[in-house]
CSV table of C-alpha atoms in Angstrom, one decimal:
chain,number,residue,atom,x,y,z
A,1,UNK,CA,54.0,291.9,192.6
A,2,UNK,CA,54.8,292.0,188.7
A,3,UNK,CA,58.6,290.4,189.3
A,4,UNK,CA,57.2,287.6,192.3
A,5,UNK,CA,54.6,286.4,189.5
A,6,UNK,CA,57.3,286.1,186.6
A,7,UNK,CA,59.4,284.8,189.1
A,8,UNK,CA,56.9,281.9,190.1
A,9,UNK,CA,56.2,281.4,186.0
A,10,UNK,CA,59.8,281.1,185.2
A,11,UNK,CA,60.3,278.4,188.2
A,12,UNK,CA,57.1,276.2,186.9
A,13,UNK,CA,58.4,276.2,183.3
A,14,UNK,CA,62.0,275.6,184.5
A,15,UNK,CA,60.6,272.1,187.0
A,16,UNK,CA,58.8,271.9,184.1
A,17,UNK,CA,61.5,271.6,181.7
A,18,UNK,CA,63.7,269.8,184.5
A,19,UNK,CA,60.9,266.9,184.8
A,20,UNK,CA,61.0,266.2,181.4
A,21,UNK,CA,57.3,267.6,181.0
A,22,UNK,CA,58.5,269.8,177.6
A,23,UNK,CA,60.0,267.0,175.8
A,24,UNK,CA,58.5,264.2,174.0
A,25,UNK,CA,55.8,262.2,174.6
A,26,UNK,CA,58.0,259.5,175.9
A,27,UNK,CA,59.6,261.6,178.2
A,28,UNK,CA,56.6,262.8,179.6
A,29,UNK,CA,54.6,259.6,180.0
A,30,UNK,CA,58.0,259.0,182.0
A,31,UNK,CA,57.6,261.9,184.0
A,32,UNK,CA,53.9,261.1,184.6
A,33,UNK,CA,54.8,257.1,186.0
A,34,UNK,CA,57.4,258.7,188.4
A,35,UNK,CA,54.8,261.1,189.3
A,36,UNK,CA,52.1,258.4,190.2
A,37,UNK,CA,54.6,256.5,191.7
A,38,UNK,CA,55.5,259.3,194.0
A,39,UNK,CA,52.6,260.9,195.2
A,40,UNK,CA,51.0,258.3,196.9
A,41,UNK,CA,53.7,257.7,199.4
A,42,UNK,CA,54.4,261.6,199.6
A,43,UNK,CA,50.6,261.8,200.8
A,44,UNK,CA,51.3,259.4,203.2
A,45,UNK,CA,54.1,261.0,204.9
A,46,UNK,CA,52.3,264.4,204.6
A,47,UNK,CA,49.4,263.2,206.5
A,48,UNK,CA,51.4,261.0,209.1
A,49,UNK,CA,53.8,264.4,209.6
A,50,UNK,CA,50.6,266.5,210.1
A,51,UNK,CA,49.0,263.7,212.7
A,52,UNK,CA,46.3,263.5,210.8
A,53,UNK,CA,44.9,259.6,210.3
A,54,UNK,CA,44.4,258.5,206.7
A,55,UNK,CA,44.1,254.9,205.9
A,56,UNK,CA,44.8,253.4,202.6
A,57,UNK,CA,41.7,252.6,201.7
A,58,UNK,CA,40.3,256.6,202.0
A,59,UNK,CA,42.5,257.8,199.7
A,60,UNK,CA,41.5,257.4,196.0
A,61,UNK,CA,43.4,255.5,193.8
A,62,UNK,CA,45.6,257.3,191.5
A,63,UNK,CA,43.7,258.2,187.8
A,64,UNK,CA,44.8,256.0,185.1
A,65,UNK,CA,45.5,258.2,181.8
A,66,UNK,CA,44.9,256.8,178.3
A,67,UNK,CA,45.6,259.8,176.5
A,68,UNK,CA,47.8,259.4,173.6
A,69,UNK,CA,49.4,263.0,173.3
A,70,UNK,CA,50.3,262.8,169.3
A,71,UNK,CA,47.0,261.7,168.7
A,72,UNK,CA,45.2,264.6,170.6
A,73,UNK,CA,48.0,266.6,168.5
A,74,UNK,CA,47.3,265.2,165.0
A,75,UNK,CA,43.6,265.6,165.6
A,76,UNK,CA,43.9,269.3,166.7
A,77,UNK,CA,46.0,270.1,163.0
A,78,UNK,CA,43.5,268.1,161.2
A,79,UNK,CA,41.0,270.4,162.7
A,80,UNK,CA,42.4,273.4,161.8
A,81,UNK,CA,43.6,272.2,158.5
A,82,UNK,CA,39.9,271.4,157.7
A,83,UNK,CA,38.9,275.0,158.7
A,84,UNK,CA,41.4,276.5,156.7
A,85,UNK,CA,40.4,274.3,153.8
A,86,UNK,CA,36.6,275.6,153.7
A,87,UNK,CA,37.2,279.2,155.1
A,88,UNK,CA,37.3,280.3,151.4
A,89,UNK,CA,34.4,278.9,150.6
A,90,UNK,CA,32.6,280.0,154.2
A,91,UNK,CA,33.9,283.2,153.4
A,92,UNK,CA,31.9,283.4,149.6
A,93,UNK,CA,28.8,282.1,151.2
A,94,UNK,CA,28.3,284.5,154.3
A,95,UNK,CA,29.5,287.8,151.6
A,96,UNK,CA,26.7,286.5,149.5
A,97,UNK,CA,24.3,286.0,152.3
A,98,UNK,CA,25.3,289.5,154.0
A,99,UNK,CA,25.1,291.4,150.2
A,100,UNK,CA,21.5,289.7,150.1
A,101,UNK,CA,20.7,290.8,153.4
A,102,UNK,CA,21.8,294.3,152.5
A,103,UNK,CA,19.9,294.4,148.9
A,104,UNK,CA,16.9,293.4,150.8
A,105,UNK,CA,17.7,296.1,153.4
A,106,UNK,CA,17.8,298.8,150.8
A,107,UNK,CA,15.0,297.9,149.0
């Protein structure tokens, strides 16, 4: 079970990798207009293969994606730069709080 598992990882990071999907952002947005190009018509085939009837119009248009990928990235390190930069003063405040809480405790 362990080995068919890994083996099933190892072949989604290696399409993954073979797509273009690990490299830059360029080569991904690539990846992802060959993809929306592609899946329509594969749908299509699928369903006329099957014999099952699916107009045009049923299926949903393909999701347009305005997600910039270095932006989502540069937001996520200012993030956790910003917490980094107060966790030493976080860090002061809740040891003063929690001594106080203690003192009080005790008394």
């Amino acid at each position: 079970r362990f080995l068919i598992k890994g083996g099933l990882a190892g072949a989604a990071v290696y399409v993954a990798y073979d797509q273009g999907l690990l490299g830059s952002g360029t080569e991904g947005a690539e990846a992802l207009k060959k993809a929306q190009e592609t899946l329509p018509p594969a749908i299509q085939e699928w369903t006329n293969y099957l014999g099952w009837e699916v107009r045009a119009a049923q299926l949903p248009p393909t999701p347009k994606f305005d997600f910039s990928l270095s932006d989502s990235w540069n937001k996520g390190v200012h993030t956790v730069m910003s917490a980094l930069s107060v966790a030493p003063t976080r860090a002061c405040e809740y040891t003063a709080e929690g001594w106080k809480y203690v003192k009080d405790l005790v008394k």
